[in-house]
């Protein structure tokens, strides 16, 4: 299926980045998840990825975005000469009336006028948005507090794994997920350069574990270097980036470089996949969103990563977590 211009431009930008040994989704590690200034809602999926990448390219640190008309309605002004970024949203469209419909409209037509459903189509609409740093009059962004404490997140590792129902083995020199035994294998913590590096590696492997038939039931592939294996690695990588935003994790330059070195074996494979089927990027992002959501919801990562003070405020102390984990061997 042919891509619209917005999607094709994004695929071309990502292929160019990969050809320069840069992983575009790593920009999500550097920034908070983009949000709408109008609604306060976070951008998800491909809009999250594309706006994070645009923010990195243009040096924006403010995560807020808004359309020109929305800014005008609030009395703000997009500065002259500023170029916006494209986002897309899917809407139902009534070919008979020429109107855009919401889900409630479609449900009503499906119930009361089922014969009209043949005129209803799902279509993508593109919009141009501007970063808050491109707009005069926008209130200053309030200071952002860390979402999780990495030390607390690491201490809750075993409970996280139990929540997922995945086995765990520690030792050796490599980190990987073994689908045959549904188990995550990790080197000892002292083998990693930092708590962040250990946590991010664990979350990456947990992303692979979501492909198990008892979870999201995704084809993972076991042959290193195969197209299926590369596709799965792409999903886990993007999911890790999305998780980093949700948890407020920030990798330093050394860790980002290490990640690039670790994935150089996949880069040419990813370029080939995008050449063969440009829609593969969007399928990967869709799956990555599901992976990140699954780990947050079922693994209870935000709860496990709270600081000790925050944990006490909600009545979940580190001691209670330790008691819950006692006697369990993954």
CSV table of C-alpha atoms in Angstrom, one decimal:
chain,number,residue,atom,x,y,z
A,1,UNK,CA,0.0,0.0,0.0
A,2,UNK,CA,1.4,3.4,-1.0
A,3,UNK,CA,2.2,5.8,1.9
A,4,UNK,CA,0.8,9.3,2.2
A,5,UNK,CA,3.5,12.1,2.1
A,6,UNK,CA,3.7,12.5,5.9
A,7,UNK,CA,4.4,8.8,6.4
A,8,UNK,CA,6.8,8.5,3.4
A,9,UNK,CA,8.8,11.5,4.6
A,10,UNK,CA,9.1,9.9,8.0
A,11,UNK,CA,10.3,6.6,6.6
A,12,UNK,CA,12.8,8.4,4.4
A,13,UNK,CA,14.1,10.3,7.4
A,14,UNK,CA,14.5,7.1,9.4
A,15,UNK,CA,16.3,5.3,6.6
A,16,UNK,CA,18.7,8.2,6.2
A,17,UNK,CA,19.4,8.2,10.0
A,18,UNK,CA,20.0,4.4,9.9
A,19,UNK,CA,22.4,4.9,7.0
A,20,UNK,CA,24.4,7.2,9.2
A,21,UNK,CA,24.4,4.6,12.1
A,22,UNK,CA,21.9,6.6,14.1
A,23,UNK,CA,18.9,5.0,15.7
A,24,UNK,CA,16.0,7.5,15.3
A,25,UNK,CA,13.9,6.1,18.2
A,26,UNK,CA,16.7,6.8,20.6
A,27,UNK,CA,15.6,10.4,20.7
A,28,UNK,CA,12.7,9.2,22.8
A,29,UNK,CA,15.3,8.4,25.5
A,30,UNK,CA,16.3,12.0,25.6
A,31,UNK,CA,12.9,13.7,26.0
A,32,UNK,CA,9.6,13.5,27.8
A,33,UNK,CA,6.7,12.1,25.8
A,34,UNK,CA,5.2,14.9,23.6
A,35,UNK,CA,1.9,16.2,24.8
A,36,UNK,CA,-0.9,18.4,23.3
A,37,UNK,CA,-1.0,21.9,24.7
A,38,UNK,CA,-4.7,22.0,23.8
A,39,UNK,CA,-5.8,18.8,25.6
A,40,UNK,CA,-2.9,17.8,27.8
A,41,UNK,CA,-3.0,14.3,26.3
A,42,UNK,CA,0.2,12.5,25.4
A,43,UNK,CA,0.9,11.8,21.8
A,44,UNK,CA,1.2,8.0,21.1
A,45,UNK,CA,2.5,5.7,18.5
A,46,UNK,CA,4.0,7.2,15.3
A,47,UNK,CA,3.1,10.8,16.4
A,48,UNK,CA,5.1,10.3,19.6
A,49,UNK,CA,8.1,8.9,17.6
A,50,UNK,CA,8.0,11.6,14.9
A,51,UNK,CA,7.6,14.6,17.3
A,52,UNK,CA,10.4,13.2,19.6
A,53,UNK,CA,12.6,13.0,16.5
A,54,UNK,CA,11.7,16.5,15.3
A,55,UNK,CA,12.4,17.9,18.8
A,56,UNK,CA,15.8,16.3,18.8
A,57,UNK,CA,16.6,17.6,15.3
A,58,UNK,CA,15.5,21.1,16.2
A,59,UNK,CA,16.8,21.2,19.8
A,60,UNK,CA,13.4,21.6,21.6
A,61,UNK,CA,13.3,20.6,25.2
A,62,UNK,CA,9.6,21.6,25.8
A,63,UNK,CA,7.4,18.5,25.2
A,64,UNK,CA,4.3,20.6,24.4
A,65,UNK,CA,2.8,21.0,20.8
A,66,UNK,CA,-0.1,22.9,19.4
A,67,UNK,CA,-1.7,23.8,16.0
A,68,UNK,CA,-1.6,27.3,14.6
A,69,UNK,CA,-5.4,27.8,15.1
A,70,UNK,CA,-5.3,26.5,18.6
A,71,UNK,CA,-2.5,28.9,19.5
A,72,UNK,CA,-4.4,31.8,17.9
A,73,UNK,CA,-7.5,31.0,19.9
A,74,UNK,CA,-5.5,31.3,23.1
A,75,UNK,CA,-4.0,34.6,22.1
A,76,UNK,CA,-0.6,33.1,21.4
A,77,UNK,CA,1.4,33.7,18.2
A,78,UNK,CA,3.5,31.3,16.2
A,79,UNK,CA,6.6,33.3,15.3
A,80,UNK,CA,7.1,34.2,11.7
A,81,UNK,CA,9.2,31.8,9.6
A,82,UNK,CA,8.7,28.9,12.0
A,83,UNK,CA,8.1,25.5,10.3
A,84,UNK,CA,5.8,23.1,11.9
A,85,UNK,CA,5.9,19.3,12.2
A,86,UNK,CA,3.3,16.9,10.9
A,87,UNK,CA,1.1,14.5,13.0
A,88,UNK,CA,-1.7,12.3,11.9
A,89,UNK,CA,-5.0,11.1,13.4
A,90,UNK,CA,-7.4,8.6,12.1
A,91,UNK,CA,-11.1,9.5,11.8
A,92,UNK,CA,-14.2,7.9,10.4
A,93,UNK,CA,-15.4,9.6,7.3
A,94,UNK,CA,-19.0,9.4,5.8
A,95,UNK,CA,-18.6,9.4,2.0
A,96,UNK,CA,-22.3,10.1,1.6
A,97,UNK,CA,-22.5,13.3,3.8
A,98,UNK,CA,-18.8,14.3,3.5
A,99,UNK,CA,-18.6,14.6,7.3
A,100,UNK,CA,-16.0,13.4,9.8
A,101,UNK,CA,-17.5,11.1,12.4
A,102,UNK,CA,-16.5,10.1,15.9
A,103,UNK,CA,-16.9,6.6,17.3
A,104,UNK,CA,-20.2,7.4,18.9
A,105,UNK,CA,-21.6,8.5,15.5
A,106,UNK,CA,-20.4,5.3,13.9
A,107,UNK,CA,-21.9,3.1,16.7
A,108,UNK,CA,-25.2,5.0,16.2
A,109,UNK,CA,-25.2,4.4,12.5
A,110,UNK,CA,-24.3,0.8,12.9
A,111,UNK,CA,-27.2,0.3,15.3
A,112,UNK,CA,-29.9,2.4,13.6
A,113,UNK,CA,-28.9,2.5,9.9
A,114,UNK,CA,-26.6,-0.5,9.2
A,115,UNK,CA,-27.2,-0.1,5.5
A,116,UNK,CA,-25.2,3.2,5.6
A,117,UNK,CA,-22.1,1.5,7.0
A,118,UNK,CA,-20.9,0.9,3.4
A,119,UNK,CA,-20.3,4.6,3.1
A,120,UNK,CA,-18.2,4.8,6.3
A,121,UNK,CA,-14.4,4.8,5.8
A,122,UNK,CA,-11.5,5.1,8.2
A,123,UNK,CA,-9.1,7.7,6.9
A,124,UNK,CA,-5.9,9.4,8.1
A,125,UNK,CA,-5.8,13.2,8.5
A,126,UNK,CA,-2.6,15.2,8.8
A,127,UNK,CA,-2.1,18.3,10.9
A,128,UNK,CA,0.7,20.7,11.4
A,129,UNK,CA,1.7,21.4,15.0
A,130,UNK,CA,4.3,23.7,16.5
A,131,UNK,CA,6.4,23.2,19.5
A,132,UNK,CA,5.8,25.5,22.5
A,133,UNK,CA,9.3,27.0,21.9
A,134,UNK,CA,8.1,28.3,18.5
A,135,UNK,CA,5.1,30.1,20.0
A,136,UNK,CA,5.1,33.5,21.8
A,137,UNK,CA,2.9,33.8,24.8
A,138,UNK,CA,2.9,30.2,26.0
A,139,UNK,CA,3.2,29.9,29.8
A,140,UNK,CA,6.5,28.6,31.0
A,141,UNK,CA,6.6,24.8,31.5
A,142,UNK,CA,6.5,23.8,35.2
A,143,UNK,CA,9.5,21.9,36.5
A,144,UNK,CA,9.2,18.2,35.8
A,145,UNK,CA,9.9,15.8,38.6
A,146,UNK,CA,11.4,12.3,38.1
A,147,UNK,CA,8.7,9.7,37.6
A,148,UNK,CA,10.5,6.8,39.1
A,149,UNK,CA,13.5,6.0,41.3
A,150,UNK,CA,15.8,3.7,39.3
A,151,UNK,CA,17.2,2.1,42.5
A,152,UNK,CA,13.7,1.3,43.6
A,153,UNK,CA,12.8,-0.1,40.2
A,154,UNK,CA,15.8,-2.4,40.3
A,155,UNK,CA,15.0,-3.5,43.9
A,156,UNK,CA,11.5,-4.5,42.6
A,157,UNK,CA,12.9,-6.6,39.7
A,158,UNK,CA,11.7,-9.9,41.0
A,159,UNK,CA,8.2,-8.7,41.7
A,160,UNK,CA,8.1,-7.2,38.2
A,161,UNK,CA,9.1,-10.5,36.7
A,162,UNK,CA,6.6,-12.4,38.8
A,163,UNK,CA,3.9,-9.9,37.7
A,164,UNK,CA,4.7,-10.9,34.1
A,165,UNK,CA,5.0,-14.6,34.9
A,166,UNK,CA,8.3,-14.9,33.1
A,167,UNK,CA,11.2,-17.1,34.4
A,168,UNK,CA,14.6,-15.4,35.2
A,169,UNK,CA,18.2,-16.7,35.1
A,170,UNK,CA,21.2,-14.7,36.2
A,171,UNK,CA,24.8,-15.2,35.1
A,172,UNK,CA,26.8,-15.4,31.9
A,173,UNK,CA,27.9,-12.6,29.7
A,174,UNK,CA,24.9,-12.0,27.5
A,175,UNK,CA,21.3,-10.7,28.0
A,176,UNK,CA,18.6,-12.4,26.1
A,177,UNK,CA,15.0,-13.8,26.1
A,178,UNK,CA,14.6,-17.5,25.4
A,179,UNK,CA,11.2,-18.2,24.0
A,180,UNK,CA,11.5,-21.9,24.3
A,181,UNK,CA,11.7,-21.7,28.1
A,182,UNK,CA,9.9,-18.4,28.4
A,183,UNK,CA,12.9,-17.0,30.4
A,184,UNK,CA,14.9,-13.8,30.6
A,185,UNK,CA,18.7,-14.3,31.0
A,186,UNK,CA,20.8,-11.4,32.4
A,187,UNK,CA,24.4,-11.0,33.5
A,188,UNK,CA,25.0,-10.1,37.2
A,189,UNK,CA,24.2,-6.5,38.0
A,190,UNK,CA,27.9,-5.7,38.6
A,191,UNK,CA,28.6,-6.4,34.9
A,192,UNK,CA,26.7,-3.2,33.9
A,193,UNK,CA,28.1,0.3,34.0
A,194,UNK,CA,25.1,1.7,35.9
A,195,UNK,CA,21.6,1.0,37.4
A,196,UNK,CA,20.2,2.7,34.3
A,197,UNK,CA,22.0,0.3,31.9
A,198,UNK,CA,20.9,-2.8,33.8
A,199,UNK,CA,17.3,-1.6,34.1
A,200,UNK,CA,17.0,-0.6,30.4
A,201,UNK,CA,18.5,-3.9,29.3
A,202,UNK,CA,16.1,-5.8,31.5
A,203,UNK,CA,13.1,-3.9,30.1
A,204,UNK,CA,14.3,-4.6,26.6
A,205,UNK,CA,14.4,-8.3,27.2
A,206,UNK,CA,11.0,-8.1,29.0
A,207,UNK,CA,9.7,-6.5,25.8
A,208,UNK,CA,10.7,-9.6,23.9
A,209,UNK,CA,8.9,-11.7,26.5
A,210,UNK,CA,5.6,-10.0,25.8
A,211,UNK,CA,5.7,-11.9,22.4
A,212,UNK,CA,5.0,-15.2,24.2
A,213,UNK,CA,1.7,-16.8,23.4
A,214,UNK,CA,0.4,-16.3,26.9
A,215,UNK,CA,0.9,-12.5,26.6
A,216,UNK,CA,0.7,-10.6,23.3
A,217,UNK,CA,1.3,-13.7,21.1
A,218,UNK,CA,3.7,-12.2,18.6
A,219,UNK,CA,6.0,-14.0,16.1
A,220,UNK,CA,9.4,-13.5,17.6
A,221,UNK,CA,11.8,-15.6,15.5
A,222,UNK,CA,14.9,-17.4,16.9
A,223,UNK,CA,17.4,-17.3,14.0
A,224,UNK,CA,19.8,-14.4,14.5
A,225,UNK,CA,20.1,-12.3,11.3
A,226,UNK,CA,16.7,-13.4,9.9
A,227,UNK,CA,14.1,-10.8,8.9
A,228,UNK,CA,11.7,-12.1,11.6
A,229,UNK,CA,14.4,-11.7,14.2
A,230,UNK,CA,15.2,-8.1,13.0
A,231,UNK,CA,11.5,-7.2,13.0
A,232,UNK,CA,11.2,-8.3,16.6
A,233,UNK,CA,14.3,-6.5,17.7
A,234,UNK,CA,12.9,-3.3,16.1
A,235,UNK,CA,9.7,-3.7,18.1
A,236,UNK,CA,11.6,-4.2,21.4
A,237,UNK,CA,13.9,-1.2,20.7
A,238,UNK,CA,11.0,1.2,20.0
A,239,UNK,CA,9.1,-0.2,23.0
A,240,UNK,CA,12.1,0.4,25.2
A,241,UNK,CA,12.2,4.0,24.0
A,242,UNK,CA,8.5,4.5,24.7
A,243,UNK,CA,9.0,3.0,28.2
A,244,UNK,CA,11.9,5.3,28.9
A,245,UNK,CA,9.5,8.3,28.4
A,246,UNK,CA,6.8,6.9,30.5
A,247,UNK,CA,9.2,6.1,33.4
A,248,UNK,CA,11.3,9.2,32.9
A,249,UNK,CA,14.6,7.3,32.3
A,250,UNK,CA,17.4,9.1,30.6
A,251,UNK,CA,20.4,7.3,29.2
A,252,UNK,CA,23.7,9.2,28.9
A,253,UNK,CA,25.7,9.5,25.7
A,254,UNK,CA,27.9,6.5,26.6
A,255,UNK,CA,24.9,4.2,26.9
A,256,UNK,CA,23.3,5.6,23.8
A,257,UNK,CA,26.5,4.9,21.8
A,258,UNK,CA,26.7,1.4,23.3
A,259,UNK,CA,23.2,0.8,22.1
A,260,UNK,CA,24.1,1.8,18.6
A,261,UNK,CA,27.1,-0.4,18.6
A,262,UNK,CA,25.0,-3.3,19.9
A,263,UNK,CA,22.5,-2.9,17.1
A,264,UNK,CA,24.8,-2.3,14.1
A,265,UNK,CA,24.2,-5.9,13.0
A,266,UNK,CA,20.5,-5.1,12.5
A,267,UNK,CA,20.8,-1.7,10.8
A,268,UNK,CA,21.2,-2.9,7.2
A,269,UNK,CA,18.4,-5.5,7.8
A,270,UNK,CA,16.1,-2.7,9.0
A,271,UNK,CA,16.9,-0.6,5.9
A,272,UNK,CA,16.1,-3.5,3.7
A,273,UNK,CA,12.8,-4.2,5.5
A,274,UNK,CA,11.7,-0.5,5.1
A,275,UNK,CA,12.7,-0.7,1.4
A,276,UNK,CA,10.6,-3.8,0.9
A,277,UNK,CA,7.6,-2.6,2.9
A,278,UNK,CA,7.6,1.0,4.2
A,279,UNK,CA,4.5,0.2,6.2
A,280,UNK,CA,6.7,-2.1,8.4
A,281,UNK,CA,7.8,1.0,10.4
A,282,UNK,CA,4.2,1.8,11.4
A,283,UNK,CA,3.4,-1.8,12.1
A,284,UNK,CA,6.4,-1.9,14.4
A,285,UNK,CA,5.4,1.3,16.2
A,286,UNK,CA,1.9,-0.1,16.7
A,287,UNK,CA,3.3,-3.2,18.3
A,288,UNK,CA,5.8,-1.3,20.3
A,289,UNK,CA,3.0,0.8,21.9
A,290,UNK,CA,1.3,-2.5,22.9
A,291,UNK,CA,4.5,-3.8,24.4
A,292,UNK,CA,5.1,-0.7,26.4
A,293,UNK,CA,1.5,-0.6,27.7
A,294,UNK,CA,1.6,-4.3,28.6
A,295,UNK,CA,4.8,-3.9,30.7
A,296,UNK,CA,3.5,-0.8,32.4
A,297,UNK,CA,0.1,-2.3,33.2
A,298,UNK,CA,1.0,-6.0,34.0
A,299,UNK,CA,4.5,-5.4,35.3
A,300,UNK,CA,3.3,-2.4,37.4
A,301,UNK,CA,6.5,-0.5,36.7
A,302,UNK,CA,5.3,2.9,37.8
A,303,UNK,CA,4.3,1.5,41.2
A,304,UNK,CA,7.6,-0.4,41.6
A,305,UNK,CA,9.7,2.6,40.6
A,306,UNK,CA,8.3,5.0,43.1
A,307,UNK,CA,10.7,6.5,45.6
A,308,UNK,CA,10.5,5.3,49.2
A,309,UNK,CA,8.7,8.4,50.2
A,310,UNK,CA,6.1,8.1,47.4
A,311,UNK,CA,5.7,4.4,48.2
A,312,UNK,CA,4.9,5.2,51.9
A,313,UNK,CA,2.3,7.8,50.8
A,314,UNK,CA,0.3,5.2,49.0
A,315,UNK,CA,0.9,2.6,51.7
A,316,UNK,CA,3.3,0.4,49.7
A,317,UNK,CA,6.6,0.3,51.6
A,318,UNK,CA,9.8,-1.3,50.3
A,319,UNK,CA,9.5,-3.7,53.2
A,320,UNK,CA,6.1,-4.9,52.0
A,321,UNK,CA,7.6,-5.4,48.5
A,322,UNK,CA,10.4,-7.5,50.0
A,323,UNK,CA,7.9,-9.6,51.9
A,324,UNK,CA,5.9,-10.2,48.8
A,325,UNK,CA,9.0,-11.3,46.9
A,326,UNK,CA,10.3,-13.6,49.7
A,327,UNK,CA,10.4,-17.2,48.9
A,328,UNK,CA,9.7,-16.8,45.2
A,329,UNK,CA,12.3,-18.1,42.7
A,330,UNK,CA,11.6,-17.1,39.1
